Short mmCIF file of C-alpha atoms in Angstrom, two decimals:
data_model
loop_
_atom_site.label_atom_id
_atom_site.label_comp_id
_atom_site.label_asym_id
_atom_site.label_seq_id
_atom_site.Cartn_x
_atom_site.Cartn_y
_atom_site.Cartn_z
CA GLU A 1 25.66 21.59 5.38
CA VAL A 2 24.06 19.93 2.04
CA GLN A 3 20.32 19.97 2.04
CA LEU A 4 17.94 18.40 -0.16
CA VAL A 5 14.17 19.67 -0.08
CA GLU A 6 11.72 18.32 -2.44
CA SER A 7 8.42 19.51 -2.79
CA GLY A 8 5.61 19.60 -5.70
CA GLY A 9 4.15 15.76 -4.85
CA GLY A 10 0.40 15.13 -4.32
CA VAL A 11 -2.51 12.57 -4.85
CA VAL A 12 -3.69 13.03 -8.91
CA GLN A 13 -5.73 10.71 -11.39
CA PRO A 14 -3.87 8.24 -13.54
CA GLY A 15 -3.12 10.38 -17.15
CA GLY A 16 -2.38 13.62 -14.54
CA SER A 17 0.73 15.49 -14.23
CA LEU A 18 3.03 16.91 -11.63
CA ARG A 19 6.36 19.17 -10.93
CA LEU A 20 8.45 18.24 -8.64
CA SER A 21 11.02 20.49 -6.78
CA CYS A 22 14.15 20.00 -5.26
CA VAL A 23 15.84 22.73 -3.99
CA ALA A 24 19.76 22.51 -3.02
CA SER A 25 22.03 24.33 -0.50
CA GLY A 26 25.42 24.14 1.41
CA PHE A 27 27.12 22.90 -1.68
CA THR A 28 27.93 24.73 -5.32
CA PHE A 29 24.68 22.88 -7.18
CA GLY A 30 25.85 23.26 -10.56
CA ASN A 31 29.29 21.19 -10.29
CA TYR A 32 27.19 18.00 -9.56
CA ASP A 33 25.29 15.57 -11.31
CA MET A 34 21.83 15.12 -9.55
CA SER A 35 19.07 12.36 -9.73
CA TRP A 36 15.53 11.61 -8.81
CA VAL A 37 15.01 8.34 -7.27
CA ARG A 38 12.00 6.44 -6.07
CA GLN A 39 10.55 4.56 -3.86
CA ALA A 40 7.40 2.55 -3.67
CA PRO A 41 5.94 1.03 -0.51
CA GLY A 42 7.59 -2.41 0.39
CA LYS A 43 9.85 -1.91 -2.52
CA GLY A 44 13.48 -0.69 -3.04
CA PRO A 45 14.43 2.29 -3.77
CA GLU A 46 14.75 3.12 -8.09
CA TRP A 47 16.49 5.45 -10.02
CA VAL A 48 14.45 7.41 -12.27
CA ALA A 49 16.57 10.07 -14.12
CA ILE A 50 19.72 12.39 -14.11
CA ILE A 51 20.98 15.16 -15.35
CA ARG A 52 24.55 16.39 -15.71
CA VAL A 53 26.07 19.08 -14.74
CA ASP A 54 25.49 20.77 -18.67
CA GLY A 55 21.78 20.93 -17.97
CA ARG A 56 21.43 19.48 -21.05
CA THR A 57 22.15 15.36 -21.03
CA THR A 58 19.93 13.52 -19.32
CA TYR A 59 18.88 9.75 -19.07
CA TYR A 60 15.95 7.67 -17.90
CA LEU A 61 14.45 5.06 -16.22
CA ASP A 62 12.83 3.05 -19.39
CA SER A 63 8.97 3.24 -18.26
CA VAL A 64 9.38 6.99 -17.44
CA LYS A 65 10.95 7.75 -21.13
CA GLY A 66 8.67 10.42 -22.70
CA ARG A 67 6.70 11.32 -19.81
CA PHE A 68 9.02 12.57 -17.57
CA THR A 69 11.35 15.15 -17.98
CA ILE A 70 14.39 16.26 -15.73
CA SER A 71 15.62 19.81 -15.49
CA ARG A 72 17.51 21.98 -13.70
CA ASP A 73 18.06 26.19 -12.40
CA ASN A 74 21.54 26.17 -11.89
CA ALA A 75 21.18 30.00 -10.97
CA LYS A 76 18.28 28.78 -8.21
CA ASN A 77 19.89 25.66 -7.23
CA THR A 78 16.62 23.87 -7.91
CA LEU A 79 15.95 20.45 -9.50
CA HIS A 80 12.70 19.73 -11.47
CA LEU A 81 10.86 16.54 -12.58
CA GLN A 82 7.92 17.26 -14.88
CA MET A 83 5.37 14.14 -14.74
CA ASN A 84 3.14 13.96 -17.61
CA SER A 85 0.45 10.64 -18.19
CA LEU A 86 1.15 9.26 -14.73
CA ASN A 87 0.05 6.01 -14.20
CA PRO A 88 -0.75 4.08 -10.58
CA GLY A 89 2.77 2.44 -11.18
CA ASP A 90 4.45 5.93 -10.57
CA THR A 91 3.22 5.57 -6.90
CA ALA A 92 6.09 6.67 -4.62
CA LEU A 93 7.88 8.36 -2.79
CA TYR A 94 10.24 10.88 -4.82
CA TYR A 95 13.53 12.50 -3.56
CA CYS A 96 16.38 14.16 -5.40
CA ALA A 97 20.05 12.41 -4.95
CA GLY A 98 23.51 13.63 -5.50
CA THR A 99 27.06 12.62 -4.51
CA ILE A 100 28.43 16.01 -3.23
CA ALA A 101 32.42 15.39 -2.59
CA LEU A 102 32.12 11.59 -2.79
CA ARG A 103 29.33 11.62 -0.22
CA ASN A 104 25.65 10.22 -1.18
CA TYR A 105 23.13 12.63 -0.09
CA ARG A 106 19.45 12.52 -0.67
CA GLY A 107 16.41 14.73 0.53
CA GLN A 108 13.04 13.62 2.62
CA GLY A 109 11.40 12.90 -0.29
CA THR A 110 7.75 14.19 -1.36
CA GLN A 111 5.10 11.66 -2.05
CA VAL A 112 3.06 11.09 -4.95
CA THR A 113 -0.04 8.90 -5.61
CA VAL A 114 -1.84 8.26 -8.76
CA SER A 115 -5.24 7.08 -7.76
CA SER A 116 -8.94 7.20 -9.29
#
């Protein structure tokens, strides 16, 4: 059974940082591209970043470029998202996601709230 479990969210002041983690199980993590997606209250899901299986090829939503860094540790089946210079517009439920064997999976998410 594919499982994705996120952690690391919380409440942070504008300009602060958080590091999100997603632990994967039930599949060969290193064989799949993985993404972070967020959903703000009252809005639809918004793709944030993706990392390819090589661990070096990454792409980002324009509004987070230069502030967020996606990374992966295939030995630990873990995906990370380092978020710096956070602003209130980054407030959302963040979850990791991947297409595994032609099916889309996502975790339950971790809440990030940026507020003074």
